[in-house]
Each structure stands twice: as C-alpha cells, then as structure tokens.
Amino acid sequence: MGTEIDNKLHSKDIKPTAMRQLVLQVLTEQKTAISLPELERKFEKADKATLYRTLKTFEKHKLIHSIDDGSGTVKYALCQDTCECQPEDLHVHFLCAKCNQTFCLNDFPIPQINLPSSFSLESVNMVVKGVCSNCMI
Amino acid sequence: MGTEIDNKLHSKDIKPTAMRQLVLQVLTEQKTAISLPELERKFEKADKATLYRTLKTFEKHKLIHSIDDGSGTVKYALCQDTCECQPEDLHVHFLCAKCNQTFCLNDFPIPQINLPSSFSLESVNMVVKGVCSNCMI
DNA sequence: GTTCTTGCAAAATATTTGCAAGACG
DNA sequence: CGTCTTGCAAATATTTTGCAAGAAC
C-alpha cells in the first residue's frame, strides 16, 4: 500500500508508524474535514489519546490544518501540497447546517482585511454556514 | 440604577429579573467579548446554569451575539442597537493571541464571498487572530 | 540503551439538561 | 392558580495530560 502515504509523511518529516499511515489514509480518502470524535468512530480499536496526538503531530508538521467551524468540535483536513499555513494559504471553510459536514473551499482565498494599525495580524479564520449541495436536494 | 438597562431589556422583550439586570450591566461595562466561564468568575455567587440560560435568552432575543473565536470557548458580546443578526449586520472579530481577549470590530463588515451556486449561504463567521494594541507595547 | 510512540486511565474544561423550589403576576 | 425563573445536581462532550509499557533504531 501506502508508498504515496509514506512519501507524504516523509516529506513532512513525520515518522511513518502504522497508526499514522492509517490515519493519513483515512484523511486522504475523506472529502470533508473530520473531527477527533468522528475519527475515533472510524477506528473502534484505536485509542482516543493516540488519535489525538497523531492529529496534533500532523498539524504541527503542516500536513493537516485544524478548523474551528463553530459546530462545537474542531475538525481537521489535509493541507494542500504547497500549503505553509501562512495567511496567503488560508481558504474559506463551509459548514453545512444540515449534515454538519465541513468543506475546504480551497479555491476561495480569504479576502484581505485592512485592520487598524493598532492590531497586528497573524491569521484569519472564515467559516461560511449554509446548506451544501447534497442537502439541498 | 438601571433605567437604561431596563429599557434595553424591555426593548428586546426580555423580562427584567435581577439576574438579567446584573448580567447585562456587566456586559455593558465590558469592552471585549466574555465567555461563560469568565462570567461565572465575575459572579461567584450565581449559578453556572442560570448564567448560561441568561446568555441564551439574551442571544435568542438578539441582545447579544455569540462568537466562536477558535479559543475553545464561546464568547458573547452586546449587539449594536440596530443589529438584527442578519448577514449584513455581521462584523469581523479580533482575537488577541496573547491576552486571549476578543474584540468586536463593528466598523469592519465581513467581505462578501461569491460561493459556488451549489452552496446556499446563511451566515459567515470571520475571526482575525493577531496581537492587540495593549499587548503590543 | 535511548528516544519516540502507544494504550489506558483519568483530569480538566465547557456545555447542556432535569427537576423541584421559588418568584411573580 | 399558572408561567417563568432560579439553584442544585448531574450528564454529556471534548480536549488534554500522566505514566508505564512497548516499539524502533
């Protein structure tokens, strides 16, 4: 299996343990962002803390980014290959009010805001809530 | 005391109980958004659940709005007088990474996003993270 | 061996609800 | 009385840490 998976881990300087391969596999197959509790349900056997730390490791190495979409649970999604998690890499997220799924709108960069000079800017989180195409049927 | 406080409650169709007067007083004096745990600390004697329900009541009547700034705790701040919590009323929020305080940037409306037509839009949350003027000194 | 990772347990925090007593009209 | 509000208790959910056993090198 995962030559690609291993390459990806390697390219982000993450040691390819079995657990990490499996989690990255799931994240890769996943079209929408996923929360820790959801991930737990996909791995009935794996420990919560292990999954938690796996996600944290991935996040620290910029393999995934976290999204607080206001649903009460933080979700995670794969970064784009070129992503450095800098402001210019940030994109809009979409939370479906019906199915509670969160989508990365990678083609929608976050518009710039000209803050008062008394504020310095590090990052921006922008979440659009609405109804996704699947739920509109 | 609170003729103004009472007026405000009355104008939003909220019965002016003692608890609500006190909470609104605190929210009015507050320059930044406040979370439930923070509010609890301001009212050592009051019950968590009561404060919680007070905030929910205020929110439902559009006296305050909730802000999920990604800090892990939802915060609340007074609405503008004219606010109907509609998309056009929404403003940018600023979270200071140092002091963890959240500011309503009432003069900064959230820029419009042209979503793909497969998504319907209900509301938008935009939080800018950085360092506030107090912490920049 | 040494370092990193994992599993189990449990703590810490935040949010939310049930229910009975009380306040208020 | 009847409705709304409050206080206490407890459930739920999520996130996070401590620690010892195990794996990897």
mmCIF file of C-alpha atoms (C1' of nucleotides) in Angstrom:
data_model
loop_
_atom_site.group_PDB
_atom_site.id
_atom_site.type_symbol
_atom_site.label_atom_id
_atom_site.label_comp_id
_atom_site.label_asym_id
_atom_site.label_seq_id
_atom_site.Cartn_x
_atom_site.Cartn_y
_atom_site.Cartn_z
ATOM 1 C CA MET A 1 0.000 0.000 0.000
ATOM 2 C CA GLY A 2 0.994 3.427 1.012
ATOM 3 C CA THR A 3 4.033 4.412 -0.925
ATOM 4 C CA GLU A 4 2.246 7.673 -1.519
ATOM 5 C CA ILE A 5 1.184 7.797 2.093
ATOM 6 C CA ASP A 6 4.724 7.156 3.243
ATOM 7 C CA ASN A 7 6.087 9.733 0.849
ATOM 8 C CA LYS A 8 3.726 12.287 2.219
ATOM 9 C CA LEU A 9 4.674 11.555 5.797
ATOM 10 C CA HIS A 10 8.309 11.588 4.874
ATOM 11 C CA SER A 11 8.042 14.887 3.044
ATOM 12 C CA LYS A 12 6.640 16.462 6.190
ATOM 13 C CA ASP A 13 9.250 14.874 8.434
ATOM 14 C CA ILE A 14 6.870 12.577 10.229
ATOM 15 C CA LYS A 15 7.945 9.080 11.144
ATOM 16 C CA PRO A 16 5.674 6.600 9.368
ATOM 17 C CA THR A 17 4.219 4.463 12.116
ATOM 18 C CA ALA A 18 1.352 2.109 11.390
ATOM 19 C CA MET A 19 -1.088 4.338 13.215
ATOM 20 C CA ARG A 20 -0.057 7.403 11.275
ATOM 21 C CA GLN A 21 -0.297 5.598 7.977
ATOM 22 C CA LEU A 22 -3.817 4.520 8.776
ATOM 23 C CA VAL A 23 -4.923 7.932 9.932
ATOM 24 C CA LEU A 24 -3.432 9.639 6.914
ATOM 25 C CA GLN A 25 -5.130 7.067 4.720
ATOM 26 C CA VAL A 26 -8.483 7.973 6.203
ATOM 27 C CA LEU A 27 -7.802 11.681 5.917
ATOM 28 C CA THR A 28 -6.823 11.252 2.294
ATOM 29 C CA GLU A 29 -9.993 9.375 1.419
ATOM 30 C CA GLN A 30 -12.064 11.886 3.304
ATOM 31 C CA LYS A 31 -13.671 14.568 1.168
ATOM 32 C CA THR A 32 -14.660 16.724 4.122
ATOM 33 C CA ALA A 33 -12.965 17.741 7.320
ATOM 34 C CA ILE A 34 -13.159 15.295 10.192
ATOM 35 C CA SER A 35 -13.258 15.748 13.944
ATOM 36 C CA LEU A 36 -11.485 13.714 16.583
ATOM 37 C CA PRO A 37 -14.705 12.054 17.770
ATOM 38 C CA GLU A 38 -15.546 11.135 14.188
ATOM 39 C CA LEU A 39 -12.086 9.748 13.691
ATOM 40 C CA GLU A 40 -12.479 7.688 16.840
ATOM 41 C CA ARG A 41 -15.572 6.091 15.374
ATOM 42 C CA LYS A 42 -13.613 5.105 12.280
ATOM 43 C CA PHE A 43 -11.049 3.357 14.442
ATOM 44 C CA GLU A 44 -13.032 1.459 17.010
ATOM 45 C CA LYS A 45 -9.861 -0.170 18.219
ATOM 46 C CA ALA A 46 -7.547 2.780 18.428
ATOM 47 C CA ASP A 47 -7.147 4.891 21.485
ATOM 48 C CA LYS A 48 -8.542 8.380 21.665
ATOM 49 C CA ALA A 49 -5.327 9.840 23.006
ATOM 50 C CA THR A 50 -3.274 8.233 20.292
ATOM 51 C CA LEU A 51 -5.513 9.620 17.597
ATOM 52 C CA TYR A 52 -5.440 12.981 19.309
ATOM 53 C CA ARG A 53 -1.678 13.029 19.367
ATOM 54 C CA THR A 54 -1.469 11.795 15.814
ATOM 55 C CA LEU A 55 -3.589 14.726 14.680
ATOM 56 C CA LYS A 56 -1.500 17.133 16.718
ATOM 57 C CA THR A 57 1.658 15.771 15.165
ATOM 58 C CA PHE A 58 0.201 16.102 11.690
ATOM 59 C CA GLU A 59 -0.891 19.638 12.435
ATOM 60 C CA LYS A 60 2.457 20.677 13.811
ATOM 61 C CA HIS A 61 4.132 19.415 10.678
ATOM 62 C CA LYS A 62 1.590 21.170 8.474
ATOM 63 C CA LEU A 63 0.252 18.034 6.924
ATOM 64 C CA ILE A 64 -3.229 18.967 8.099
ATOM 65 C CA HIS A 65 -4.882 22.111 9.389
ATOM 66 C CA SER A 66 -7.480 22.474 12.077
ATOM 67 C CA ILE A 67 -10.791 24.193 11.535
ATOM 68 C CA ASP A 68 -12.988 25.579 14.235
ATOM 69 C CA ASP A 69 -16.212 25.882 12.329
ATOM 70 C CA GLY A 70 -18.358 26.800 15.283
ATOM 71 C CA SER A 71 -20.005 23.399 15.409
ATOM 72 C CA GLY A 72 -18.522 22.824 18.829
ATOM 73 C CA THR A 73 -15.940 20.343 17.624
ATOM 74 C CA VAL A 74 -12.655 21.114 15.956
ATOM 75 C CA LYS A 75 -12.166 19.412 12.639
ATOM 76 C CA TYR A 76 -9.107 18.586 10.616
ATOM 77 C CA ALA A 77 -8.387 18.408 6.915
ATOM 78 C CA LEU A 78 -5.393 17.776 4.720
ATOM 79 C CA CYS A 79 -3.410 20.786 3.656
ATOM 80 C CA GLN A 80 -2.746 21.476 0.024
ATOM 81 C CA ASP A 81 0.640 20.230 -1.067
ATOM 82 C CA THR A 82 2.098 23.689 -1.211
ATOM 83 C CA CYS A 83 0.495 24.897 1.985
ATOM 84 C CA GLU A 84 2.634 26.541 4.612
ATOM 85 C CA CYS A 85 -0.345 27.534 6.725
ATOM 86 C CA GLN A 86 0.562 31.154 6.159
ATOM 87 C CA PRO A 87 -2.115 33.822 5.716
ATOM 88 C CA GLU A 88 -1.804 33.568 1.947
ATOM 89 C CA ASP A 89 -2.544 29.857 2.128
ATOM 90 C CA LEU A 90 -5.765 30.293 4.037
ATOM 91 C CA HIS A 91 -9.037 29.441 2.417
ATOM 92 C CA VAL A 92 -12.677 29.703 3.304
ATOM 93 C CA HIS A 93 -14.420 26.811 5.011
ATOM 94 C CA PHE A 94 -18.023 25.896 4.560
ATOM 95 C CA LEU A 95 -20.133 24.282 7.262
ATOM 96 C CA CYS A 96 -23.378 22.656 6.240
ATOM 97 C CA ALA A 97 -26.063 23.408 8.782
ATOM 98 C CA LYS A 98 -27.890 20.206 7.917
ATOM 99 C CA CYS A 99 -25.316 17.456 7.676
ATOM 100 C CA ASN A 100 -22.739 19.256 9.807
ATOM 101 C CA GLN A 101 -20.015 18.473 7.311
ATOM 102 C CA THR A 102 -17.246 20.947 6.718
ATOM 103 C CA PHE A 103 -15.721 21.568 3.322
ATOM 104 C CA CYS A 104 -12.435 23.213 2.444
ATOM 105 C CA LEU A 105 -13.089 25.728 -0.311
ATOM 106 C CA ASN A 106 -9.526 25.640 -1.494
ATOM 107 C CA ASP A 107 -10.255 27.867 -4.448
ATOM 108 C CA PHE A 108 -11.660 30.588 -2.259
ATOM 109 C CA PRO A 109 -8.918 32.575 -0.597
ATOM 110 C CA ILE A 110 -9.909 34.634 2.384
ATOM 111 C CA PRO A 111 -10.383 38.282 1.421
ATOM 112 C CA GLN A 112 -7.956 40.708 2.928
ATOM 113 C CA ILE A 113 -8.975 42.953 5.784
ATOM 114 C CA ASN A 114 -7.247 46.223 6.463
ATOM 115 C CA LEU A 115 -7.141 46.274 10.204
ATOM 116 C CA PRO A 116 -6.460 49.380 12.235
ATOM 117 C CA SER A 117 -2.716 49.617 12.716
ATOM 118 C CA SER A 118 -3.186 49.003 16.409
ATOM 119 C CA PHE A 119 -3.794 45.354 15.613
ATOM 120 C CA SER A 120 -1.226 43.012 14.161
ATOM 121 C CA LEU A 121 -2.479 40.181 12.007
ATOM 122 C CA GLU A 122 -1.372 36.568 12.225
ATOM 123 C CA SER A 123 -4.116 34.532 10.695
ATOM 124 C CA VAL A 124 -7.735 34.621 9.703
ATOM 125 C CA ASN A 125 -10.485 32.100 10.086
ATOM 126 C CA MET A 126 -13.512 32.415 7.874
ATOM 127 C CA VAL A 127 -16.378 29.975 8.016
ATOM 128 C CA VAL A 128 -19.444 30.226 5.866
ATOM 129 C CA LYS A 129 -22.507 28.443 7.116
ATOM 130 C CA GLY A 130 -25.298 27.347 4.845
ATOM 131 C CA VAL A 131 -26.591 24.234 3.162
ATOM 132 C CA CYS A 132 -24.400 22.077 0.969
ATOM 133 C CA SER A 133 -25.380 20.702 -2.410
ATOM 134 C CA ASN A 134 -26.065 17.216 -1.094
ATOM 135 C CA CYS A 135 -28.508 18.510 1.479
ATOM 136 C CA MET A 136 -30.264 20.898 -0.884
ATOM 137 C CA ILE A 137 -31.841 18.118 -2.883
ATOM 138 C CA MET B 1 -29.826 52.126 38.784
ATOM 139 C CA GLY B 2 -30.637 50.572 35.528
ATOM 140 C CA THR B 3 -33.289 52.594 33.796
ATOM 141 C CA GLU B 4 -31.158 52.224 30.715
ATOM 142 C CA ILE B 5 -30.576 48.597 31.487
ATOM 143 C CA ASP B 6 -34.276 48.033 31.966
ATOM 144 C CA ASN B 7 -35.078 49.893 28.798
ATOM 145 C CA LYS B 8 -32.717 47.742 26.863
ATOM 146 C CA LEU B 9 -34.193 44.559 28.255
ATOM 147 C CA HIS B 10 -37.676 45.837 27.622
ATOM 148 C CA SER B 11 -36.872 46.827 24.066
ATOM 149 C CA LYS B 12 -35.787 43.264 23.364
ATOM 150 C CA ASP B 13 -38.791 41.747 25.108
ATOM 151 C CA ILE B 14 -36.853 40.259 27.980
ATOM 152 C CA LYS B 15 -38.330 40.288 31.464
ATOM 153 C CA PRO B 16 -36.046 42.323 33.710
ATOM 154 C CA THR B 17 -35.159 39.984 36.536
ATOM 155 C CA ALA B 18 -32.419 40.894 38.981
ATOM 156 C CA MET B 19 -30.052 38.353 37.482
ATOM 157 C CA ARG B 20 -30.578 39.651 33.975
ATOM 158 C CA GLN B 21 -30.056 43.227 35.045
ATOM 159 C CA LEU B 22 -26.764 42.314 36.637
ATOM 160 C CA VAL B 23 -25.550 40.291 33.698
ATOM 161 C CA LEU B 24 -26.496 42.993 31.230
ATOM 162 C CA GLN B 25 -24.732 45.525 33.437
ATOM 163 C CA VAL B 26 -21.539 43.503 33.244
ATOM 164 C CA LEU B 27 -21.869 43.025 29.509
ATOM 165 C CA THR B 28 -22.394 46.737 29.042
ATOM 166 C CA GLU B 29 -19.312 47.679 31.013
ATOM 167 C CA GLN B 30 -17.300 45.052 29.200
ATOM 168 C CA LYS B 31 -15.205 46.333 26.322
ATOM 169 C CA THR B 32 -14.436 42.885 24.964
ATOM 170 C CA ALA B 33 -16.462 39.739 24.490
ATOM 171 C CA ILE B 34 -16.842 37.494 27.510
ATOM 172 C CA SER B 35 -17.203 33.750 27.885
ATOM 173 C CA LEU B 36 -19.471 31.838 30.228
ATOM 174 C CA PRO B 37 -16.584 30.699 32.437
ATOM 175 C CA GLU B 38 -15.366 34.272 32.658
ATOM 176 C CA LEU B 39 -18.817 35.454 33.525
ATOM 177 C CA GLU B 40 -19.015 32.830 36.246
ATOM 178 C CA ARG B 41 -15.894 34.248 37.811
ATOM 179 C CA LYS B 42 -17.489 37.685 37.891
ATOM 180 C CA PHE B 43 -20.467 36.281 39.786
ATOM 181 C CA GLU B 44 -19.012 33.997 42.381
ATOM 182 C CA LYS B 45 -22.441 33.559 43.871
ATOM 183 C CA ALA B 46 -24.510 32.947 40.808
ATOM 184 C CA ASP B 47 -25.138 29.557 39.364
ATOM 185 C CA LYS B 48 -23.498 28.429 36.159
ATOM 186 C CA ALA B 49 -26.739 27.164 34.675
ATOM 187 C CA THR B 50 -28.540 30.395 35.424
ATOM 188 C CA LEU B 51 -25.843 32.431 33.758
ATOM 189 C CA TYR B 52 -25.864 30.033 30.860
ATOM 190 C CA ARG B 53 -29.584 30.382 30.412
ATOM 191 C CA THR B 54 -29.413 34.110 30.814
ATOM 192 C CA LEU B 55 -26.939 34.324 27.966
ATOM 193 C CA LYS B 56 -29.056 32.022 25.843
ATOM 194 C CA THR B 57 -32.081 34.180 26.492
ATOM 195 C CA PHE B 58 -30.168 37.300 25.581
ATOM 196 C CA GLU B 59 -28.897 35.673 22.440
ATOM 197 C CA LYS B 60 -32.293 34.473 21.372
ATOM 198 C CA HIS B 61 -33.650 37.985 21.727
ATOM 199 C CA LYS B 62 -30.704 39.435 19.831
ATOM 200 C CA LEU B 63 -29.424 41.499 22.677
ATOM 201 C CA ILE B 64 -26.076 39.757 22.402
ATOM 202 C CA HIS B 65 -24.354 37.609 19.817
ATOM 203 C CA SER B 66 -22.108 34.644 20.329
ATOM 204 C CA ILE B 67 -18.619 34.419 18.908
ATOM 205 C CA ASP B 68 -16.687 31.261 18.376
ATOM 206 C CA ASP B 69 -13.224 32.668 18.019
ATOM 207 C CA GLY B 70 -11.413 29.364 17.998
ATOM 208 C CA SER B 71 -10.096 29.823 21.507
ATOM 209 C CA GLY B 72 -12.064 26.813 22.638
ATOM 210 C CA THR B 73 -14.646 28.821 24.487
ATOM 211 C CA VAL B 74 -17.615 30.629 23.036
ATOM 212 C CA LYS B 75 -17.779 34.295 23.927
ATOM 213 C CA TYR B 76 -20.615 36.772 23.961
ATOM 214 C CA ALA B 77 -20.864 40.477 23.259
ATOM 215 C CA LEU B 78 -23.593 43.065 23.071
ATOM 216 C CA CYS B 79 -25.165 43.613 19.697
ATOM 217 C CA GLN B 80 -25.281 47.043 18.161
ATOM 218 C CA ASP B 81 -28.585 48.745 18.761
ATOM 219 C CA THR B 82 -29.706 48.259 15.210
ATOM 220 C CA CYS B 83 -28.451 44.717 14.893
ATOM 221 C CA GLU B 84 -30.757 42.022 13.653
ATOM 222 C CA CYS B 85 -28.014 39.410 13.477
ATOM 223 C CA GLN B 86 -28.563 39.219 9.744
ATOM 224 C CA PRO B 87 -25.664 38.702 7.353
ATOM 225 C CA GLU B 88 -25.461 42.434 6.738
ATOM 226 C CA ASP B 89 -25.055 43.041 10.463
ATOM 227 C CA LEU B 90 -22.102 40.732 10.790
ATOM 228 C CA HIS B 91 -18.725 42.179 11.619
ATOM 229 C CA VAL B 92 -15.217 40.882 11.951
ATOM 230 C CA HIS B 93 -13.955 39.729 15.339
ATOM 231 C CA PHE B 94 -10.420 40.013 16.530
ATOM 232 C CA LEU B 95 -8.814 37.536 18.902
ATOM 233 C CA CYS B 96 -5.615 38.543 20.630
ATOM 234 C CA ALA B 97 -3.229 35.620 20.731
ATOM 235 C CA LYS B 98 -1.575 36.992 23.856
ATOM 236 C CA CYS B 99 -4.332 38.129 26.187
ATOM 237 C CA ASN B 100 -6.987 35.929 24.611
ATOM 238 C CA GLN B 101 -9.440 38.807 24.533
ATOM 239 C CA THR B 102 -11.879 39.127 21.705
ATOM 240 C CA PHE B 103 -12.899 42.436 20.193
ATOM 241 C CA CYS B 104 -15.891 43.252 18.043
ATOM 242 C CA LEU B 105 -14.698 45.241 15.064
ATOM 243 C CA ASN B 106 -18.067 46.792 14.492
ATOM 244 C CA ASP B 107 -16.787 49.058 11.754
ATOM 245 C CA PHE B 108 -15.451 46.139 9.754
ATOM 246 C CA PRO B 109 -18.194 44.343 7.900
ATOM 247 C CA ILE B 110 -17.423 40.874 6.679
ATOM 248 C CA PRO B 111 -16.497 40.932 2.991
ATOM 249 C CA GLN B 112 -18.814 39.128 0.674
ATOM 250 C CA ILE B 113 -17.910 35.761 -0.776
ATOM 251 C CA ASN B 114 -19.353 34.509 -4.015
ATOM 252 C CA LEU B 115 -19.880 30.875 -3.300
ATOM 253 C CA PRO B 116 -20.472 28.259 -5.944
ATOM 254 C CA SER B 117 -24.197 28.080 -6.541
ATOM 255 C CA SER B 118 -24.248 24.599 -5.099
ATOM 256 C CA PHE B 119 -23.930 26.141 -1.648
ATOM 257 C CA SER B 120 -26.544 28.294 -0.022
ATOM 258 C CA LEU B 121 -25.342 30.916 2.422
ATOM 259 C CA GLU B 122 -26.823 31.620 5.820
ATOM 260 C CA SER B 123 -24.142 33.344 7.815
ATOM 261 C CA VAL B 124 -20.453 33.987 7.933
ATOM 262 C CA ASN B 125 -18.017 33.976 10.801
ATOM 263 C CA MET B 126 -14.712 35.744 10.392
ATOM 264 C CA VAL B 127 -12.140 35.886 13.126
ATOM 265 C CA VAL B 128 -8.807 37.601 12.752
ATOM 266 C CA LYS B 129 -6.081 36.470 15.099
ATOM 267 C CA GLY B 130 -3.147 38.638 15.998
ATOM 268 C CA VAL B 131 -1.923 40.839 18.792
ATOM 269 C CA CYS B 132 -3.990 43.674 20.177
ATOM 270 C CA SER B 133 -2.705 47.149 20.889
ATOM 271 C CA ASN B 134 -2.495 46.571 24.626
ATOM 272 C CA CYS B 135 -0.297 43.551 24.195
ATOM 273 C CA MET B 136 1.925 45.124 21.555
ATOM 274 C CA ILE B 137 3.534 47.520 23.983
ATOM 275 C "C1'" DG C 1 20.266 1.935 25.807
ATOM 276 C "C1'" DT C 2 17.741 5.983 24.270
ATOM 277 C "C1'" DT C 3 14.169 8.099 22.128
ATOM 278 C "C1'" DC C 4 9.746 8.125 20.290
ATOM 279 C "C1'" DT C 5 5.140 6.119 20.262
ATOM 280 C "C1'" DT C 6 1.187 3.911 22.129
ATOM 281 C "C1'" DG C 7 -2.600 2.424 25.410
ATOM 282 C "C1'" DC C 8 -5.042 3.049 29.492
ATOM 283 C "C1'" DA C 9 -6.654 5.871 32.831
ATOM 284 C "C1'" DA C 10 -8.097 9.940 34.451
ATOM 285 C "C1'" DA C 11 -8.192 15.095 34.794
ATOM 286 C "C1'" DA C 12 -9.737 19.398 33.132
ATOM 287 C "C1'" DT C 13 -12.846 22.216 30.825
ATOM 288 C "C1'" DA C 14 -17.118 23.526 28.627
ATOM 289 C "C1'" DT C 15 -21.742 22.874 27.561
ATOM 290 C "C1'" DT C 16 -26.214 21.319 28.469
ATOM 291 C "C1'" DT C 17 -30.399 19.259 30.761
ATOM 292 C "C1'" DG C 18 -33.784 17.502 34.659
ATOM 293 C "C1'" DC C 19 -36.182 18.667 38.307
ATOM 294 C "C1'" DA C 20 -38.028 20.765 42.257
ATOM 295 C "C1'" DA C 21 -38.422 25.070 44.737
ATOM 296 C "C1'" DG C 22 -39.330 29.769 44.412
ATOM 297 C "C1'" DA C 23 -40.847 34.295 42.407
ATOM 298 C "C1'" DC C 24 -44.224 36.827 40.107
ATOM 299 C "C1'" DG C 25 -48.287 38.164 38.165
ATOM 300 C "C1'" DC D 1 -53.526 29.078 40.070
ATOM 301 C "C1'" DG D 2 -50.083 29.091 36.057
ATOM 302 C "C1'" DT D 3 -45.978 30.588 33.990
ATOM 303 C "C1'" DC D 4 -41.425 31.866 34.094
ATOM 304 C "C1'" DT D 5 -37.022 31.840 36.551
ATOM 305 C "C1'" DT D 6 -33.571 30.101 39.559
ATOM 306 C "C1'" DG D 7 -30.440 26.804 42.106
ATOM 307 C "C1'" DC D 8 -28.533 22.443 42.615
ATOM 308 C "C1'" DA D 9 -27.133 18.396 40.762
ATOM 309 C "C1'" DA D 10 -25.627 15.680 37.343
ATOM 310 C "C1'" DA D 11 -24.971 14.147 32.440
ATOM 311 C "C1'" DT D 12 -22.594 14.808 28.256
ATOM 312 C "C1'" DA D 13 -18.963 16.013 25.242
ATOM 313 C "C1'" DT D 14 -14.484 17.437 24.061
ATOM 314 C "C1'" DT D 15 -9.909 18.165 24.860
ATOM 315 C "C1'" DT D 16 -5.809 17.252 27.280
ATOM 316 C "C1'" DT D 17 -2.191 15.127 30.342
ATOM 317 C "C1'" DG D 18 0.474 11.410 33.330
ATOM 318 C "C1'" DC D 19 2.583 7.419 33.269
ATOM 319 C "C1'" DA D 20 4.245 2.972 32.285
ATOM 320 C "C1'" DA D 21 4.770 -0.487 28.697
ATOM 321 C "C1'" DG D 22 6.218 -1.257 24.187
ATOM 322 C "C1'" DA D 23 8.420 -0.425 19.572
ATOM 323 C "C1'" DA D 24 12.052 1.427 16.731
ATOM 324 C "C1'" DC D 25 16.664 2.474 15.843
#
